[in-house]
PDB file of C-alpha atoms in Angstrom:
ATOM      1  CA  UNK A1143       9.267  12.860   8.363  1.00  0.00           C
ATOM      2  CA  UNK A1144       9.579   8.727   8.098  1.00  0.00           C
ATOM      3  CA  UNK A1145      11.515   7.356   5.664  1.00  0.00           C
ATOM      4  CA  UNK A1146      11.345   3.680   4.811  1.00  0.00           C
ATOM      5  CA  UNK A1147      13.785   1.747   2.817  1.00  0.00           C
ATOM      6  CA  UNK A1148      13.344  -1.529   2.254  1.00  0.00           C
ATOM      7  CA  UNK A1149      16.357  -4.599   0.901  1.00  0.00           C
ATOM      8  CA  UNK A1150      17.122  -6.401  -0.607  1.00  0.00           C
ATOM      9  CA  UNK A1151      14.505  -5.578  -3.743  1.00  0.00           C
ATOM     10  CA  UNK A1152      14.682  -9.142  -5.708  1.00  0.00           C
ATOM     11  CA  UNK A1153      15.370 -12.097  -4.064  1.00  0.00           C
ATOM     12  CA  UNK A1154      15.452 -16.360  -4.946  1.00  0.00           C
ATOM     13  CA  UNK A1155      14.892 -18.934  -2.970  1.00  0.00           C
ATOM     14  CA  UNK A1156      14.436 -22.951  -3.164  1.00  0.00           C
ATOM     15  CA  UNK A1157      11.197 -24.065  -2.117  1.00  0.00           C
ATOM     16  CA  UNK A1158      11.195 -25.060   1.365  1.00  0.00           C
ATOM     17  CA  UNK A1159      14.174 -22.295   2.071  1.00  0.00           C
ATOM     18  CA  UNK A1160      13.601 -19.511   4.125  1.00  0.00           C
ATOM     19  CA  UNK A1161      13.162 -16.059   2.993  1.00  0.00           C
ATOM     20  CA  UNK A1162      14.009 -12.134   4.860  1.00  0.00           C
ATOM     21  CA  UNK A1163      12.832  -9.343   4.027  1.00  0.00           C
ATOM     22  CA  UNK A1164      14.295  -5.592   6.100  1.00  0.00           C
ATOM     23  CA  UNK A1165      12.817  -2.620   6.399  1.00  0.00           C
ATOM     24  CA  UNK A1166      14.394   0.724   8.334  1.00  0.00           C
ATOM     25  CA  UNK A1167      12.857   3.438   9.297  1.00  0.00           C
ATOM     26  CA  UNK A1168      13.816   6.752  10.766  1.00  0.00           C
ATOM     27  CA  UNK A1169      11.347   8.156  13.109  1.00  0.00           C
ATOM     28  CA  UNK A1170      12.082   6.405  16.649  1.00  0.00           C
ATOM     29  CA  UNK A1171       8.139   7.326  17.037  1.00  0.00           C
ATOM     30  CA  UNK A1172       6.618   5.052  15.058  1.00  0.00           C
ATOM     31  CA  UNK A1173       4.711   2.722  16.473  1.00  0.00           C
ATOM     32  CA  UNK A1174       2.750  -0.261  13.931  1.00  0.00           C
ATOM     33  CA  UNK A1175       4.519  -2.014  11.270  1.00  0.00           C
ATOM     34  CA  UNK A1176       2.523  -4.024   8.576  1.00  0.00           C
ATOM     35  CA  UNK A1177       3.625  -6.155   5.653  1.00  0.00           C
ATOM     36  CA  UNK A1178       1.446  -6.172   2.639  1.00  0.00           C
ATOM     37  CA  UNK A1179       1.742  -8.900   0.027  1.00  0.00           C
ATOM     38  CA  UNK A1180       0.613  -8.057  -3.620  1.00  0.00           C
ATOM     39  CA  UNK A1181       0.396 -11.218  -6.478  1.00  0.00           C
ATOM     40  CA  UNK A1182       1.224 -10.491 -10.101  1.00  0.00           C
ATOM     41  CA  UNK A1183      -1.528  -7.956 -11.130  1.00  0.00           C
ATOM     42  CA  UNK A1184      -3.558  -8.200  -8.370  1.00  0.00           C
ATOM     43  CA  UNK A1185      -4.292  -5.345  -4.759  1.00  0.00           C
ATOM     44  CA  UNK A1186      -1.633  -5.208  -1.984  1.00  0.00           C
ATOM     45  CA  UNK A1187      -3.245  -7.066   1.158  1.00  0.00           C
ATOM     46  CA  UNK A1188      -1.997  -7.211   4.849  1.00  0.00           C
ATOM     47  CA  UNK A1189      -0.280 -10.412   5.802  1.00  0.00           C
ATOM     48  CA  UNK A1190       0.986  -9.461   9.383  1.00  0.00           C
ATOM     49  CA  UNK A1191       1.423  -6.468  11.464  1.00  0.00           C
ATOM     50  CA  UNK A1192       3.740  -5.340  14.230  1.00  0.00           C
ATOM     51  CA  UNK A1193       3.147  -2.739  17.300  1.00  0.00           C
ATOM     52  CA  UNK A1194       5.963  -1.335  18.917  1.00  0.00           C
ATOM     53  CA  UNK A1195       5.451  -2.945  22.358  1.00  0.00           C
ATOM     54  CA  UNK A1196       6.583  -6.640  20.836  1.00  0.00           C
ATOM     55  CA  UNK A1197       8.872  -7.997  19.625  1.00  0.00           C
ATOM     56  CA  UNK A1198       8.292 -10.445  17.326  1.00  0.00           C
ATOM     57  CA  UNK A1199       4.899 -11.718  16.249  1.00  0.00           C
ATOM     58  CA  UNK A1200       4.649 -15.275  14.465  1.00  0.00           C
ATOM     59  CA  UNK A1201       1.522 -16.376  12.120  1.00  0.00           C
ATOM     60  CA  UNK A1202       2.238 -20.294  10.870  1.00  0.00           C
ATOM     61  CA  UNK A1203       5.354 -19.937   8.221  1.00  0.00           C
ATOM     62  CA  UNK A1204       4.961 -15.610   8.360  1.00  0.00           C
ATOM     63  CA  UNK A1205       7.536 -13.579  11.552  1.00  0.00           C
ATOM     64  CA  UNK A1206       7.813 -10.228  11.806  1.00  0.00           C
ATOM     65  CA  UNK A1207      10.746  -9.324  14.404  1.00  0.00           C
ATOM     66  CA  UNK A1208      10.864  -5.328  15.486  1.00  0.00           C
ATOM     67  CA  UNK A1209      14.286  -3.692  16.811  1.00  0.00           C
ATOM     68  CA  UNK A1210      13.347  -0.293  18.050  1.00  0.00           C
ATOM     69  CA  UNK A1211      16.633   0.560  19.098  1.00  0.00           C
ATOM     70  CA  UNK A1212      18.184   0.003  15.558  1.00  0.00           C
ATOM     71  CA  UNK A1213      14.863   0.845  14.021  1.00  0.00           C
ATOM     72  CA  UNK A1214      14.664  -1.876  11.439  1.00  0.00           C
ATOM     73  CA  UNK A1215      12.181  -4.575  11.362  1.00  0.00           C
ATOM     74  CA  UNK A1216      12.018  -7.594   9.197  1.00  0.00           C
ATOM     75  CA  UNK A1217       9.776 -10.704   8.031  1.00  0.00           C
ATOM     76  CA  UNK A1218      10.921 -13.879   7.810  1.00  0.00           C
ATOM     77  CA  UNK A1219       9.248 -16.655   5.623  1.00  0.00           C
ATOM     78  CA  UNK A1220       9.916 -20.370   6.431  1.00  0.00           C
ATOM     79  CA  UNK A1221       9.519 -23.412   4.330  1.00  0.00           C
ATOM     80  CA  UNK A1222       8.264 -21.512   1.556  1.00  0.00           C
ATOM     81  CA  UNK A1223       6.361 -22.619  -1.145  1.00  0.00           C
ATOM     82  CA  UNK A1224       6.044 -21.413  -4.894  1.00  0.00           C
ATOM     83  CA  UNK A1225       2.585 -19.786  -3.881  1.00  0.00           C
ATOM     84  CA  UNK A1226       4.573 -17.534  -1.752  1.00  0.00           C
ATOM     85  CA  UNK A1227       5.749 -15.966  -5.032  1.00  0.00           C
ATOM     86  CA  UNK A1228       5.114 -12.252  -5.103  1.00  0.00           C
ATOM     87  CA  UNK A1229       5.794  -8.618  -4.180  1.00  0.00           C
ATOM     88  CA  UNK A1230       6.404  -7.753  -0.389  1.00  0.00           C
ATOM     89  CA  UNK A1231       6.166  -4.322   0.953  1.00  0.00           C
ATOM     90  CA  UNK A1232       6.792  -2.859   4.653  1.00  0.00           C
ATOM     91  CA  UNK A1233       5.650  -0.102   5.745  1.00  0.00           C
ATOM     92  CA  UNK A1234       5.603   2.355   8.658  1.00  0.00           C
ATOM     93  CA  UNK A1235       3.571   5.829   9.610  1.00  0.00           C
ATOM     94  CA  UNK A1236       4.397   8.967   8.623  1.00  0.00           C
ATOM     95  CA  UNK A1237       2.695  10.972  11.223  1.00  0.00           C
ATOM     96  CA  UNK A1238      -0.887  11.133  12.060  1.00  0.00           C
ATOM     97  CA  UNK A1239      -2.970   8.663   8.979  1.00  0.00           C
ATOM     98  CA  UNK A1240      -0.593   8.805   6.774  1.00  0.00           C
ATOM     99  CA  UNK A1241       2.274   5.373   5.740  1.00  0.00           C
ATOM    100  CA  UNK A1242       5.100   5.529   3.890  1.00  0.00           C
ATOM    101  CA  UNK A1243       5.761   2.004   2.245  1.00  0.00           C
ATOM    102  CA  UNK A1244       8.937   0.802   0.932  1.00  0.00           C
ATOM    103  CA  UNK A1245       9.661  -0.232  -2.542  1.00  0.00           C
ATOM    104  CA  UNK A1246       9.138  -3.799  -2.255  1.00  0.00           C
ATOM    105  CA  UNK A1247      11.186  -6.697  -2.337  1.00  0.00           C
ATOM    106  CA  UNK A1248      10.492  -9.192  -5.531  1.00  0.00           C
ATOM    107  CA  UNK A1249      10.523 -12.809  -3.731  1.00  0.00           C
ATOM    108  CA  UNK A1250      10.610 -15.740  -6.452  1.00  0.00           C
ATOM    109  CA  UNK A1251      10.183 -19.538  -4.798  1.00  0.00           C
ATOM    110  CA  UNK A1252      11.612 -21.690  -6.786  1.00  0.00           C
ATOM    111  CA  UNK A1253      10.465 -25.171  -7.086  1.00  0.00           C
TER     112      UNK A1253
ATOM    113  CA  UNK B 342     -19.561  -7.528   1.401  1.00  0.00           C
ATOM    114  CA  UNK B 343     -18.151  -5.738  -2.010  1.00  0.00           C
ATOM    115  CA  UNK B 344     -15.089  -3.951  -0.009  1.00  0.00           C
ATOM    116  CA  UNK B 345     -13.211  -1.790  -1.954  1.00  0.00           C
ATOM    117  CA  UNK B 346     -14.109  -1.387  -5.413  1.00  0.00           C
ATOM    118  CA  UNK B 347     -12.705   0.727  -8.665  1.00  0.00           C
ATOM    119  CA  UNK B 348     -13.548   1.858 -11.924  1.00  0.00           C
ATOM    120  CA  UNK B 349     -12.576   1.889 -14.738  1.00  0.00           C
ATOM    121  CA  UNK B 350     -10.227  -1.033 -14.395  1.00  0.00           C
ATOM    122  CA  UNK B 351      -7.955   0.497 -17.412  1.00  0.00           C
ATOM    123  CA  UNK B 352      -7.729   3.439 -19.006  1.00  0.00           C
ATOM    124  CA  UNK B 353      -5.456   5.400 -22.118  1.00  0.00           C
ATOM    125  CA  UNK B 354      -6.060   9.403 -22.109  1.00  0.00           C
ATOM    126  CA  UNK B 355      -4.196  11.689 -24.013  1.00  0.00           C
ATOM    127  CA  UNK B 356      -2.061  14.448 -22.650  1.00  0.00           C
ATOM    128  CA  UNK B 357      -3.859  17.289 -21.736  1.00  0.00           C
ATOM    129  CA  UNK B 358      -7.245  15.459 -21.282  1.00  0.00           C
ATOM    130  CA  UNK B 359      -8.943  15.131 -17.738  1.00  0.00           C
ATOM    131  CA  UNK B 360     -11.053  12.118 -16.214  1.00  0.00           C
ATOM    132  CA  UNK B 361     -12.103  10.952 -13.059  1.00  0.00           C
ATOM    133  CA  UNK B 362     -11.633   7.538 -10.915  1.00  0.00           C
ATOM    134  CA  UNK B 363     -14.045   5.918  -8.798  1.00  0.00           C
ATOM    135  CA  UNK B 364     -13.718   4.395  -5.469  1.00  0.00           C
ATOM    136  CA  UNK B 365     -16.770   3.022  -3.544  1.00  0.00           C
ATOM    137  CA  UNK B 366     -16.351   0.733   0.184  1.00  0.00           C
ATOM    138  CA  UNK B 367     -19.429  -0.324   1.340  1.00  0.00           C
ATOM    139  CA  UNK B 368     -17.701  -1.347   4.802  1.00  0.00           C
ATOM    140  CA  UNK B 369     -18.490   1.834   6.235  1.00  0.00           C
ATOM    141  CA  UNK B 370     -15.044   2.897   6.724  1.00  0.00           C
ATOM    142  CA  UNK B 371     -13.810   6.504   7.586  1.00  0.00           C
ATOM    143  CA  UNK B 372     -10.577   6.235   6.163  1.00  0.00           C
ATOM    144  CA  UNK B 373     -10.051   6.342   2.100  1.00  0.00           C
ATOM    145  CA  UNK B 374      -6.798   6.757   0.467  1.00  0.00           C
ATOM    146  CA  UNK B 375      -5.151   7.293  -2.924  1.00  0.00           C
ATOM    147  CA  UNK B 376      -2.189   5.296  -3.822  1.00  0.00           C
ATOM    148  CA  UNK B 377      -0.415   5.682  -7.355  1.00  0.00           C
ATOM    149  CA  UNK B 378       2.386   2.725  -7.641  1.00  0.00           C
ATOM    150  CA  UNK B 379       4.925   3.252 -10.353  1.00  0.00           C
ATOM    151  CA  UNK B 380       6.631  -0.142 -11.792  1.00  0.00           C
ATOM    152  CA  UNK B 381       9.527  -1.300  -9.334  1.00  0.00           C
ATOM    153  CA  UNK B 382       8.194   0.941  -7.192  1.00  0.00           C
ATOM    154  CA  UNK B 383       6.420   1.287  -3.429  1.00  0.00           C
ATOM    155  CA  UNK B 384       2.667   3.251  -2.874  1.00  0.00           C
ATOM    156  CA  UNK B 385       2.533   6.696  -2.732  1.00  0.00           C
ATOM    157  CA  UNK B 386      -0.070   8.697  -1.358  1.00  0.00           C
ATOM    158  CA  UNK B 387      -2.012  10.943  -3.356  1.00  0.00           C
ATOM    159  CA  UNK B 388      -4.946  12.648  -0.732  1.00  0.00           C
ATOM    160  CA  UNK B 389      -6.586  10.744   1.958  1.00  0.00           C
ATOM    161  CA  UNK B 390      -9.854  11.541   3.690  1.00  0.00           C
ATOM    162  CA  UNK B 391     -10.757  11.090   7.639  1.00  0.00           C
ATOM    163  CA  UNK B 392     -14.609  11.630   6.963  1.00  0.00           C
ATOM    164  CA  UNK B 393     -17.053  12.785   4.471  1.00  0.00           C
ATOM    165  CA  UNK B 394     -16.515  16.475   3.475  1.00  0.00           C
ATOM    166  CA  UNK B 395     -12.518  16.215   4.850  1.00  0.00           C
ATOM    167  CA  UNK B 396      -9.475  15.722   2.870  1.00  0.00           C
ATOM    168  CA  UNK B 397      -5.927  16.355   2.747  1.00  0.00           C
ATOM    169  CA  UNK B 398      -2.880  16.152   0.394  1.00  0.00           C
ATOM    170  CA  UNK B 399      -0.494  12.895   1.043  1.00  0.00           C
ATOM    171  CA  UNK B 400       2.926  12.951  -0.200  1.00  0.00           C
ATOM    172  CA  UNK B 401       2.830  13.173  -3.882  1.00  0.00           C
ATOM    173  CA  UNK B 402      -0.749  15.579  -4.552  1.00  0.00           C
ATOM    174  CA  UNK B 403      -0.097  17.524  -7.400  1.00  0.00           C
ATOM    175  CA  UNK B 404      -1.945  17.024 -10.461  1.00  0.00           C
ATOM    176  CA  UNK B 405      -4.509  15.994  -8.658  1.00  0.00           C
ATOM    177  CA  UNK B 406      -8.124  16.402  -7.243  1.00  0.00           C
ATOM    178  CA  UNK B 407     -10.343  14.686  -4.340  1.00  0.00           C
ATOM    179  CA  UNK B 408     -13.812  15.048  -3.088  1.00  0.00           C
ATOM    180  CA  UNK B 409     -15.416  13.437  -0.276  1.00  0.00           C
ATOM    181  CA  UNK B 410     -19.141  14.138   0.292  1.00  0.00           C
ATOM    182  CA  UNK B 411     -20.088  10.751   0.937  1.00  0.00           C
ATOM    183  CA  UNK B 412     -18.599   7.986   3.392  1.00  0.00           C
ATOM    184  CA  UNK B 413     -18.794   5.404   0.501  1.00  0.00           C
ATOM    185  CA  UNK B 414     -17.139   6.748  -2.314  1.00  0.00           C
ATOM    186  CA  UNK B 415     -13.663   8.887  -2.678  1.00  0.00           C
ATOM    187  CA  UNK B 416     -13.183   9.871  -6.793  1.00  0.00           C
ATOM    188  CA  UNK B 417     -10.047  10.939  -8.067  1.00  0.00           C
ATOM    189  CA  UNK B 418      -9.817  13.688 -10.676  1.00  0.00           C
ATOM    190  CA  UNK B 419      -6.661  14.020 -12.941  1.00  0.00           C
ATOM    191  CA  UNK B 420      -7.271  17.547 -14.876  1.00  0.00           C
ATOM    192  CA  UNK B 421      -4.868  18.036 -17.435  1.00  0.00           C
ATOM    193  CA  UNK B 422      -3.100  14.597 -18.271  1.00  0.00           C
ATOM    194  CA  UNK B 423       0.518  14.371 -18.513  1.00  0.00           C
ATOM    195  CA  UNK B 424       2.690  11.120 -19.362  1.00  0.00           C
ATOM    196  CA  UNK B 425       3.790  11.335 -15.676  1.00  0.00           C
ATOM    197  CA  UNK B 426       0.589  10.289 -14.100  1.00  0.00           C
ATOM    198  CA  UNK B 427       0.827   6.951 -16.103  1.00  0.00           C
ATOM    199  CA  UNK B 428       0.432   4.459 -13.313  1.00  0.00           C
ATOM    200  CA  UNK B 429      -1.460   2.306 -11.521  1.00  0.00           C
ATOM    201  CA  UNK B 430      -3.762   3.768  -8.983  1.00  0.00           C
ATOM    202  CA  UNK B 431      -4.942   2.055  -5.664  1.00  0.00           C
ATOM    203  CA  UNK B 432      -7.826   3.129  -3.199  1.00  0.00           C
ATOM    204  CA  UNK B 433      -7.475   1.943   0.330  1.00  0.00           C
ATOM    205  CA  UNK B 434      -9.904   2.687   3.326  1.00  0.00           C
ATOM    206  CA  UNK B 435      -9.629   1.904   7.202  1.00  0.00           C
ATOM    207  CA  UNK B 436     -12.242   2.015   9.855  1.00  0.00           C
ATOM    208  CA  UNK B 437      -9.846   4.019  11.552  1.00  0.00           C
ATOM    209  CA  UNK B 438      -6.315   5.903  11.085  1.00  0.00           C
ATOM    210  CA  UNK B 439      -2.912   5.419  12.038  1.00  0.00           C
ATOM    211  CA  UNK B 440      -1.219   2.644  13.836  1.00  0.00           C
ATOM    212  CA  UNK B 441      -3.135  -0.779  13.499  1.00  0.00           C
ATOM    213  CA  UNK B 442      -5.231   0.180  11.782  1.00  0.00           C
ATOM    214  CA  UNK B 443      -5.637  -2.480   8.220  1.00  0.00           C
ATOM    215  CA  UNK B 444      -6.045  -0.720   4.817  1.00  0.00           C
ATOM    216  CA  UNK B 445      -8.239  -2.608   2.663  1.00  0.00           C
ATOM    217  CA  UNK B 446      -7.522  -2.165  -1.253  1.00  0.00           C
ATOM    218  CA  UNK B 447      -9.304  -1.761  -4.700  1.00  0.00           C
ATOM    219  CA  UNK B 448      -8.177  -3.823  -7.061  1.00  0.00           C
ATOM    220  CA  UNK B 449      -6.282  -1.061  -8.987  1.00  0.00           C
ATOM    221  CA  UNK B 450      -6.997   1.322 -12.255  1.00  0.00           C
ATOM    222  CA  UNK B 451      -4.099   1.119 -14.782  1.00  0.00           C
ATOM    223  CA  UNK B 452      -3.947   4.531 -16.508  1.00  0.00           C
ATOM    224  CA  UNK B 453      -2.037   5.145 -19.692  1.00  0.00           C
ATOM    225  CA  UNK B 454      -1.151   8.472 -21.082  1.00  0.00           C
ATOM    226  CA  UNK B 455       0.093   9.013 -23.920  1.00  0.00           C
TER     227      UNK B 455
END
């Protein structure tokens, strides 16, 4: 089955910094890689997505870059702003319509 | 459109007693899930459902109940409380299943028991 582990877990940054996030993964079949985004008390929601037939995939300040060989995919956050504050979690399928997520990565802008 | 709704938003039970959470889309989606997150922790799936009347058990099931005899709505039923099910609980549903396919998510139900 997949497994998903996700790193660093916390993470500071100056506003305006860049920010990266890893996930791995272990089944070389998987195929679609989202990131989900989830505010202080609030639902996770999708802020980019990945299939395995790119390589990277940019939307304004939000990358995600996919390495099938080493299995491992990451996003990258540029000039990021205190709004950008928040819980990050990968995630990859686990066979048929299931996902395993990782454990998320606590990003903290500050100003 | 509503999406993905949930009730109760918050919840105490005590150990041993049972209750039920509600999930409704109105987005006509085939796909429902159950999440529970655990603090510091990722989503782990409960039971999902492909279509009314269809379910099956996701990674961490036990404890746990689903039904699915509408599209709309997906209710979660914890019989017999136990201080391990304290968490917060997500429901997610897709048009579809598997890769690309976006999960939309209810806003949560924090559940204490105690």
């Amino acid at each position: 089955g997949e497994n998903v582990e996700q790193h660093p877990s916390t993470l500071s940054v100056q506003e305006g910094d860049s920010a990266v996030i890893k996930c791995t993964y272990s089944d070389s079949a998987s195929n679609y890689f989202p990131w989900y985004k989830q505010e202080l008390g609030k639902r996770p929601q999708l802020i980019i997505d990945i299939r395995s037939n790119v390589g990277e995939k940019k939307d304004q300040r939000i990358a995600v870059t996919l390495n099938k060989t080493a299995k491992h995919f990451s996003l990258h956050i540029t000039e990021t702003q205190p709004e950008d504050s928040a819980v990050y979690f990968c995630a990859a399928p686990a066979g048929g319509n299931q996902f395993y997520f990782g454990t998320g990565t606590s990003l903290t802008v500050i100003p | 459109n509503a999406g993905v709704t949930q009730t109760p938003k918050f919840r105490i039970l005590k150990i041993g007693q049972s209750m039920t959470l509600q999930c409704t889309q109105d987005m006509n989606h085939n796909y429902m899930y159950w999440y529970r997150q655990d603090p510091g922790m990722g989503l782990k799936l409960i039971y999902y459902s492909v279509g009314a009347g269809i379910t099956d058990k996701g990674e961490v099931p036990n404890g746990y109940n689903v039904s699915r005899s509408t599209t709309e709505d997906f209710p979660l039923r914890l019989e017999l409380a136990a201080p391990s099910q304290t968490s917060v609980y997500f429901c997610a549903s897709s048009y579809a299943g598997g890769a690309g396919e976006t999960q939309y998510f209810g806003p949560g139900t924090r559940l204490l028991v105690l």
